[in-house]
Amino acid sequence: MAIFRLHGTRVLAVDLIGDAVKAKNGAMVAYDGEMTFKKMTGGGEGLRGLVTRRITGEAMAVMEVKGHGTCYFADRATEINLVRLSGEKLYVEASNLLATEPSLRTGTTFTGLRGASQGNGLFTTTVEGDGQAAIMSDGPAIVLRVSAAYPLTVDPGAYVAHTGRLRQQLQSSVGWRTLVGEGSGESFQIRFEGEGLVYVQPSERTTIGGQL
């Protein structure tokens, strides 16, 4: 069984005893013991995954790492957050996914205008099953709970991932001021309702909404 543990906040250490994990291609920074690396493709497994990747463009370069010892992963010194899944589904942009345990399945789902507002396209990556996933954020991510009594609104550029039974709605406040260049830079937000957790980073990536 692979064991995920953080080495500081920017390096993921994975202990392997003959098993394998999936990780972002090229994310290995060091290892001890014996490891093999095999390139795979994200967006889902099998023929269905191949078709999905062709249609959605939500392709992630992934490698399988297998061996005995400890393998260390990192990506541009970004912060790493461990997410433990117990049968639920994690929604995360492919660029924010660092590694998953072999027991987890990856796929792709439609996000609609929310993804377009982030500049990430109309689809996103899903991870589901039982096990741990390592996701990345630009700065330490905060985890905000959403409940029926407390919906949450997030800047599309700061959104990283979410779990749970959440409904998303893209909100817009584009008006005449926006059109004449007097927008606040907060013209688009994502509103989450339902029950679940949302991961938000303390940095906003460049998005279409953030330009208005």
PDB file of C-alpha atoms in Angstrom:
ATOM      1  CA  MET A   1       0.000   0.000   0.000  1.00  0.00           C
ATOM      2  CA  ALA A   2       1.389   3.411  -1.003  1.00  0.00           C
ATOM      3  CA  ILE A   3       1.709   5.888   1.873  1.00  0.00           C
ATOM      4  CA  PHE A   4       1.393   9.598   1.087  1.00  0.00           C
ATOM      5  CA  ARG A   5       3.012  12.102   3.462  1.00  0.00           C
ATOM      6  CA  LEU A   6       4.061  15.701   3.130  1.00  0.00           C
ATOM      7  CA  HIS A   7       7.745  16.589   3.464  1.00  0.00           C
ATOM      8  CA  GLY A   8       7.292  20.234   4.369  1.00  0.00           C
ATOM      9  CA  THR A   9       4.479  21.832   2.393  1.00  0.00           C
ATOM     10  CA  ARG A  10       5.936  21.665  -1.107  1.00  0.00           C
ATOM     11  CA  VAL A  11       7.218  18.133  -1.420  1.00  0.00           C
ATOM     12  CA  LEU A  12       5.149  14.953  -1.435  1.00  0.00           C
ATOM     13  CA  ALA A  13       6.875  11.808  -0.179  1.00  0.00           C
ATOM     14  CA  VAL A  14       5.329   8.483  -1.209  1.00  0.00           C
ATOM     15  CA  ASP A  15       6.492   5.262   0.418  1.00  0.00           C
ATOM     16  CA  LEU A  16       6.138   2.282  -1.904  1.00  0.00           C
ATOM     17  CA  ILE A  17       6.445  -1.410  -1.126  1.00  0.00           C
ATOM     18  CA  GLY A  18       6.208  -2.897  -4.587  1.00  0.00           C
ATOM     19  CA  ASP A  19       3.043  -0.994  -5.481  1.00  0.00           C
ATOM     20  CA  ALA A  20       2.476   1.895  -7.902  1.00  0.00           C
ATOM     21  CA  VAL A  21       1.085   5.417  -7.921  1.00  0.00           C
ATOM     22  CA  LYS A  22       0.084   7.798 -10.689  1.00  0.00           C
ATOM     23  CA  ALA A  23       1.800  11.192 -10.701  1.00  0.00           C
ATOM     24  CA  LYS A  24       2.159  14.217 -12.934  1.00  0.00           C
ATOM     25  CA  ASN A  25       4.706  13.512 -15.627  1.00  0.00           C
ATOM     26  CA  GLY A  26       8.148  14.781 -14.649  1.00  0.00           C
ATOM     27  CA  ALA A  27       7.177  15.613 -11.044  1.00  0.00           C
ATOM     28  CA  MET A  28       9.745  13.279  -9.436  1.00  0.00           C
ATOM     29  CA  VAL A  29      12.510  15.292  -7.712  1.00  0.00           C
ATOM     30  CA  ALA A  30      14.279  12.477  -5.834  1.00  0.00           C
ATOM     31  CA  TYR A  31      13.903   8.868  -4.718  1.00  0.00           C
ATOM     32  CA  ASP A  32      15.630   6.179  -2.738  1.00  0.00           C
ATOM     33  CA  GLY A  33      15.395   2.472  -3.374  1.00  0.00           C
ATOM     34  CA  GLU A  34      14.411   1.058  -6.771  1.00  0.00           C
ATOM     35  CA  MET A  35      11.812   2.833  -8.952  1.00  0.00           C
ATOM     36  CA  THR A  36      10.517   2.513 -12.490  1.00  0.00           C
ATOM     37  CA  PHE A  37       8.714   5.272 -14.391  1.00  0.00           C
ATOM     38  CA  LYS A  38       6.199   4.649 -17.158  1.00  0.00           C
ATOM     39  CA  LYS A  39       4.364   7.356 -19.078  1.00  0.00           C
ATOM     40  CA  MET A  40       0.564   7.183 -19.074  1.00  0.00           C
ATOM     41  CA  THR A  41      -2.189   9.606 -20.105  1.00  0.00           C
ATOM     42  CA  GLY A  42      -4.672  11.286 -17.783  1.00  0.00           C
ATOM     43  CA  GLY A  43      -8.347  12.089 -18.353  1.00  0.00           C
ATOM     44  CA  GLY A  44      -9.565   8.559 -17.698  1.00  0.00           C
ATOM     45  CA  GLU A  45      -8.611   4.961 -18.285  1.00  0.00           C
ATOM     46  CA  GLY A  46      -9.238   2.633 -21.183  1.00  0.00           C
ATOM     47  CA  LEU A  47     -10.973   3.263 -24.495  1.00  0.00           C
ATOM     48  CA  ARG A  48     -13.558   5.508 -22.878  1.00  0.00           C
ATOM     49  CA  GLY A  49     -10.811   7.652 -21.432  1.00  0.00           C
ATOM     50  CA  LEU A  50      -9.118   7.880 -24.824  1.00  0.00           C
ATOM     51  CA  VAL A  51     -12.327   9.046 -26.492  1.00  0.00           C
ATOM     52  CA  THR A  52     -13.032  11.471 -23.660  1.00  0.00           C
ATOM     53  CA  ARG A  53      -9.610  13.042 -23.944  1.00  0.00           C
ATOM     54  CA  ARG A  54     -10.020  13.516 -27.683  1.00  0.00           C
ATOM     55  CA  ILE A  55     -13.400  15.181 -27.222  1.00  0.00           C
ATOM     56  CA  THR A  56     -12.697  17.311 -24.168  1.00  0.00           C
ATOM     57  CA  GLY A  57      -9.028  18.139 -24.499  1.00  0.00           C
ATOM     58  CA  GLU A  58      -8.723  17.552 -20.711  1.00  0.00           C
ATOM     59  CA  ALA A  59      -5.512  15.576 -21.135  1.00  0.00           C
ATOM     60  CA  MET A  60      -2.930  15.311 -18.383  1.00  0.00           C
ATOM     61  CA  ALA A  61       0.522  13.890 -18.818  1.00  0.00           C
ATOM     62  CA  VAL A  62       0.763  11.180 -16.144  1.00  0.00           C
ATOM     63  CA  MET A  63       3.391   8.618 -15.232  1.00  0.00           C
ATOM     64  CA  GLU A  64       3.136   5.408 -13.267  1.00  0.00           C
ATOM     65  CA  VAL A  65       5.788   5.127 -10.567  1.00  0.00           C
ATOM     66  CA  LYS A  66       6.393   1.665  -9.172  1.00  0.00           C
ATOM     67  CA  GLY A  67       8.990   0.232  -6.860  1.00  0.00           C
ATOM     68  CA  HIS A  68      10.391  -0.178  -3.377  1.00  0.00           C
ATOM     69  CA  GLY A  69      11.480   2.868  -1.403  1.00  0.00           C
ATOM     70  CA  THR A  70      10.438   6.503  -1.124  1.00  0.00           C
ATOM     71  CA  CYS A  71       9.745   8.745  -4.104  1.00  0.00           C
ATOM     72  CA  TYR A  72       9.557  12.539  -3.711  1.00  0.00           C
ATOM     73  CA  PHE A  73       7.352  14.688  -5.955  1.00  0.00           C
ATOM     74  CA  ALA A  74       7.094  18.461  -6.413  1.00  0.00           C
ATOM     75  CA  ASP A  75       6.133  20.948  -9.116  1.00  0.00           C
ATOM     76  CA  ARG A  76       7.558  24.492  -9.307  1.00  0.00           C
ATOM     77  CA  ALA A  77       7.601  24.802  -5.503  1.00  0.00           C
ATOM     78  CA  THR A  78       3.799  24.973  -5.387  1.00  0.00           C
ATOM     79  CA  GLU A  79       2.006  24.091  -2.154  1.00  0.00           C
ATOM     80  CA  ILE A  80       0.725  20.517  -1.873  1.00  0.00           C
ATOM     81  CA  ASN A  81      -2.504  19.487  -0.153  1.00  0.00           C
ATOM     82  CA  LEU A  82      -3.514  15.905   0.644  1.00  0.00           C
ATOM     83  CA  VAL A  83      -7.152  14.984   0.063  1.00  0.00           C
ATOM     84  CA  ARG A  84      -8.472  11.704   1.478  1.00  0.00           C
ATOM     85  CA  LEU A  85     -11.440  10.290  -0.413  1.00  0.00           C
ATOM     86  CA  SER A  86     -13.841   7.740   1.046  1.00  0.00           C
ATOM     87  CA  GLY A  87     -15.990   6.878  -1.906  1.00  0.00           C
ATOM     88  CA  GLU A  88     -16.707  10.461  -2.920  1.00  0.00           C
ATOM     89  CA  LYS A  89     -15.540  12.341  -6.012  1.00  0.00           C
ATOM     90  CA  LEU A  90     -12.918  15.085  -6.225  1.00  0.00           C
ATOM     91  CA  TYR A  91     -13.234  17.704  -8.965  1.00  0.00           C
ATOM     92  CA  VAL A  92      -9.894  19.324  -9.802  1.00  0.00           C
ATOM     93  CA  GLU A  93      -8.243  20.983 -12.752  1.00  0.00           C
ATOM     94  CA  ALA A  94      -5.704  18.671 -14.379  1.00  0.00           C
ATOM     95  CA  SER A  95      -2.974  21.266 -13.849  1.00  0.00           C
ATOM     96  CA  ASN A  96      -3.613  21.144 -10.058  1.00  0.00           C
ATOM     97  CA  LEU A  97      -3.414  17.350  -9.704  1.00  0.00           C
ATOM     98  CA  LEU A  98       0.008  16.029  -8.614  1.00  0.00           C
ATOM     99  CA  ALA A  99      -0.496  12.366  -7.669  1.00  0.00           C
ATOM    100  CA  THR A 100      -3.097   9.741  -6.769  1.00  0.00           C
ATOM    101  CA  GLU A 101      -3.083   6.375  -5.102  1.00  0.00           C
ATOM    102  CA  PRO A 102      -3.568   3.443  -7.499  1.00  0.00           C
ATOM    103  CA  SER A 103      -6.971   2.675  -5.981  1.00  0.00           C
ATOM    104  CA  LEU A 104      -8.428   5.945  -7.296  1.00  0.00           C
ATOM    105  CA  ARG A 105     -10.071   6.282 -10.713  1.00  0.00           C
ATOM    106  CA  THR A 106      -9.679   9.396 -12.852  1.00  0.00           C
ATOM    107  CA  GLY A 107     -12.116  10.743 -15.409  1.00  0.00           C
ATOM    108  CA  THR A 108     -13.451  13.910 -17.003  1.00  0.00           C
ATOM    109  CA  THR A 109     -16.649  15.883 -16.517  1.00  0.00           C
ATOM    110  CA  PHE A 110     -18.345  18.882 -18.103  1.00  0.00           C
ATOM    111  CA  THR A 111     -18.067  22.167 -16.193  1.00  0.00           C
ATOM    112  CA  GLY A 112     -19.700  24.534 -18.659  1.00  0.00           C
ATOM    113  CA  LEU A 113     -19.250  28.267 -18.288  1.00  0.00           C
ATOM    114  CA  ARG A 114     -17.506  27.915 -14.925  1.00  0.00           C
ATOM    115  CA  GLY A 115     -14.518  26.306 -16.608  1.00  0.00           C
ATOM    116  CA  ALA A 116     -14.603  28.796 -19.451  1.00  0.00           C
ATOM    117  CA  SER A 117     -14.537  31.714 -16.989  1.00  0.00           C
ATOM    118  CA  GLN A 118     -11.359  30.237 -15.466  1.00  0.00           C
ATOM    119  CA  GLY A 119      -9.730  29.923 -18.846  1.00  0.00           C
ATOM    120  CA  ASN A 120      -9.486  26.152 -18.338  1.00  0.00           C
ATOM    121  CA  GLY A 121     -11.956  25.030 -20.974  1.00  0.00           C
ATOM    122  CA  LEU A 122     -15.342  23.391 -20.562  1.00  0.00           C
ATOM    123  CA  PHE A 123     -14.190  20.203 -18.813  1.00  0.00           C
ATOM    124  CA  THR A 124     -12.353  19.250 -15.650  1.00  0.00           C
ATOM    125  CA  THR A 125     -10.739  16.151 -14.128  1.00  0.00           C
ATOM    126  CA  THR A 126     -12.465  13.906 -11.585  1.00  0.00           C
ATOM    127  CA  VAL A 127     -10.873  11.529  -9.075  1.00  0.00           C
ATOM    128  CA  GLU A 128     -13.021   9.053  -7.184  1.00  0.00           C
ATOM    129  CA  GLY A 129     -12.794   6.002  -4.957  1.00  0.00           C
ATOM    130  CA  ASP A 130     -11.029   5.308  -1.680  1.00  0.00           C
ATOM    131  CA  GLY A 131      -7.546   6.690  -1.146  1.00  0.00           C
ATOM    132  CA  GLN A 132      -5.483   9.849  -1.174  1.00  0.00           C
ATOM    133  CA  ALA A 133      -4.847  12.420  -3.876  1.00  0.00           C
ATOM    134  CA  ALA A 134      -2.285  15.217  -3.791  1.00  0.00           C
ATOM    135  CA  ILE A 135      -3.414  18.511  -5.282  1.00  0.00           C
ATOM    136  CA  MET A 136      -1.397  21.678  -5.797  1.00  0.00           C
ATOM    137  CA  SER A 137      -2.151  25.314  -5.084  1.00  0.00           C
ATOM    138  CA  ASP A 138      -0.366  28.628  -5.523  1.00  0.00           C
ATOM    139  CA  GLY A 139       0.154  29.311  -1.811  1.00  0.00           C
ATOM    140  CA  PRO A 140      -1.391  27.376   1.096  1.00  0.00           C
ATOM    141  CA  ALA A 141      -4.956  26.471   0.196  1.00  0.00           C
ATOM    142  CA  ILE A 142      -7.830  26.998   2.611  1.00  0.00           C
ATOM    143  CA  VAL A 143     -10.617  24.451   2.812  1.00  0.00           C
ATOM    144  CA  LEU A 144     -14.065  26.014   3.124  1.00  0.00           C
ATOM    145  CA  ARG A 145     -17.146  24.025   4.058  1.00  0.00           C
ATOM    146  CA  VAL A 146     -20.394  24.564   2.190  1.00  0.00           C
ATOM    147  CA  SER A 147     -23.721  23.644   3.741  1.00  0.00           C
ATOM    148  CA  ALA A 148     -27.366  24.237   2.999  1.00  0.00           C
ATOM    149  CA  ALA A 149     -27.344  27.199   5.371  1.00  0.00           C
ATOM    150  CA  TYR A 150     -24.011  28.587   4.190  1.00  0.00           C
ATOM    151  CA  PRO A 151     -23.476  28.685   0.426  1.00  0.00           C
ATOM    152  CA  LEU A 152     -20.089  29.904  -0.762  1.00  0.00           C
ATOM    153  CA  THR A 153     -18.996  32.268  -3.523  1.00  0.00           C
ATOM    154  CA  VAL A 154     -15.479  31.921  -4.945  1.00  0.00           C
ATOM    155  CA  ASP A 155     -13.393  33.842  -7.461  1.00  0.00           C
ATOM    156  CA  PRO A 156     -12.863  31.544 -10.485  1.00  0.00           C
ATOM    157  CA  GLY A 157      -9.156  32.381 -10.457  1.00  0.00           C
ATOM    158  CA  ALA A 158      -8.741  31.228  -6.851  1.00  0.00           C
ATOM    159  CA  TYR A 159     -10.742  27.987  -7.157  1.00  0.00           C
ATOM    160  CA  VAL A 160      -8.646  24.794  -6.961  1.00  0.00           C
ATOM    161  CA  ALA A 161     -10.944  21.825  -6.310  1.00  0.00           C
ATOM    162  CA  HIS A 162     -14.040  20.622  -4.497  1.00  0.00           C
ATOM    163  CA  THR A 163     -15.671  17.493  -3.100  1.00  0.00           C
ATOM    164  CA  GLY A 164     -19.181  16.608  -2.024  1.00  0.00           C
ATOM    165  CA  ARG A 165     -22.660  17.130  -3.393  1.00  0.00           C
ATOM    166  CA  LEU A 166     -22.281  20.678  -4.623  1.00  0.00           C
ATOM    167  CA  ARG A 167     -24.147  22.596  -7.281  1.00  0.00           C
ATOM    168  CA  GLN A 168     -22.228  25.294  -9.114  1.00  0.00           C
ATOM    169  CA  GLN A 169     -23.577  28.422 -10.669  1.00  0.00           C
ATOM    170  CA  LEU A 170     -21.587  31.066 -12.493  1.00  0.00           C
ATOM    171  CA  GLN A 171     -22.629  34.535 -11.380  1.00  0.00           C
ATOM    172  CA  SER A 172     -21.975  37.643 -13.448  1.00  0.00           C
ATOM    173  CA  SER A 173     -22.276  41.326 -12.651  1.00  0.00           C
ATOM    174  CA  VAL A 174     -21.191  42.605 -16.040  1.00  0.00           C
ATOM    175  CA  GLY A 175     -22.786  45.981 -16.659  1.00  0.00           C
ATOM    176  CA  TRP A 176     -22.232  49.155 -18.599  1.00  0.00           C
ATOM    177  CA  ARG A 177     -19.357  50.160 -16.289  1.00  0.00           C
ATOM    178  CA  THR A 178     -17.594  46.938 -17.223  1.00  0.00           C
ATOM    179  CA  LEU A 179     -18.025  47.671 -20.895  1.00  0.00           C
ATOM    180  CA  VAL A 180     -16.379  51.105 -20.549  1.00  0.00           C
ATOM    181  CA  GLY A 181     -13.418  49.704 -18.590  1.00  0.00           C
ATOM    182  CA  GLU A 182     -14.703  50.592 -15.099  1.00  0.00           C
ATOM    183  CA  GLY A 183     -15.190  46.990 -13.943  1.00  0.00           C
ATOM    184  CA  SER A 184     -14.110  45.932 -10.442  1.00  0.00           C
ATOM    185  CA  GLY A 185     -12.243  42.825 -11.582  1.00  0.00           C
ATOM    186  CA  GLU A 186     -14.872  40.740  -9.768  1.00  0.00           C
ATOM    187  CA  SER A 187     -17.382  40.477 -12.586  1.00  0.00           C
ATOM    188  CA  PHE A 188     -17.590  36.689 -12.372  1.00  0.00           C
ATOM    189  CA  GLN A 189     -17.899  34.425  -9.331  1.00  0.00           C
ATOM    190  CA  ILE A 190     -18.760  30.769  -8.765  1.00  0.00           C
ATOM    191  CA  ARG A 191     -21.532  30.125  -6.256  1.00  0.00           C
ATOM    192  CA  PHE A 192     -21.526  26.710  -4.543  1.00  0.00           C
ATOM    193  CA  GLU A 193     -24.641  25.329  -2.879  1.00  0.00           C
ATOM    194  CA  GLY A 194     -25.237  21.978  -1.196  1.00  0.00           C
ATOM    195  CA  GLU A 195     -22.918  19.992   1.077  1.00  0.00           C
ATOM    196  CA  GLY A 196     -19.188  19.723   0.531  1.00  0.00           C
ATOM    197  CA  LEU A 197     -15.714  21.260   0.713  1.00  0.00           C
ATOM    198  CA  VAL A 198     -14.087  23.803  -1.596  1.00  0.00           C
ATOM    199  CA  TYR A 199     -10.300  24.302  -1.850  1.00  0.00           C
ATOM    200  CA  VAL A 200      -9.315  27.914  -2.489  1.00  0.00           C
ATOM    201  CA  GLN A 201      -5.795  29.247  -3.086  1.00  0.00           C
ATOM    202  CA  PRO A 202      -4.554  32.668  -1.912  1.00  0.00           C
ATOM    203  CA  SER A 203      -3.604  33.654  -5.439  1.00  0.00           C
ATOM    204  CA  GLU A 204      -5.717  34.336  -8.494  1.00  0.00           C
ATOM    205  CA  ARG A 205      -4.641  32.884 -11.799  1.00  0.00           C
ATOM    206  CA  THR A 206      -5.317  34.984 -14.881  1.00  0.00           C
ATOM    207  CA  THR A 207      -8.889  34.367 -16.016  1.00  0.00           C
ATOM    208  CA  ILE A 208     -11.322  35.833 -18.480  1.00  0.00           C
ATOM    209  CA  GLY A 209     -13.495  37.052 -15.600  1.00  0.00           C
ATOM    210  CA  GLY A 210     -10.575  38.636 -13.826  1.00  0.00           C
ATOM    211  CA  GLN A 211      -9.960  40.932 -16.762  1.00  0.00           C
ATOM    212  CA  LEU A 212     -13.428  42.529 -16.491  1.00  0.00           C
TER     213      LEU A 212
END
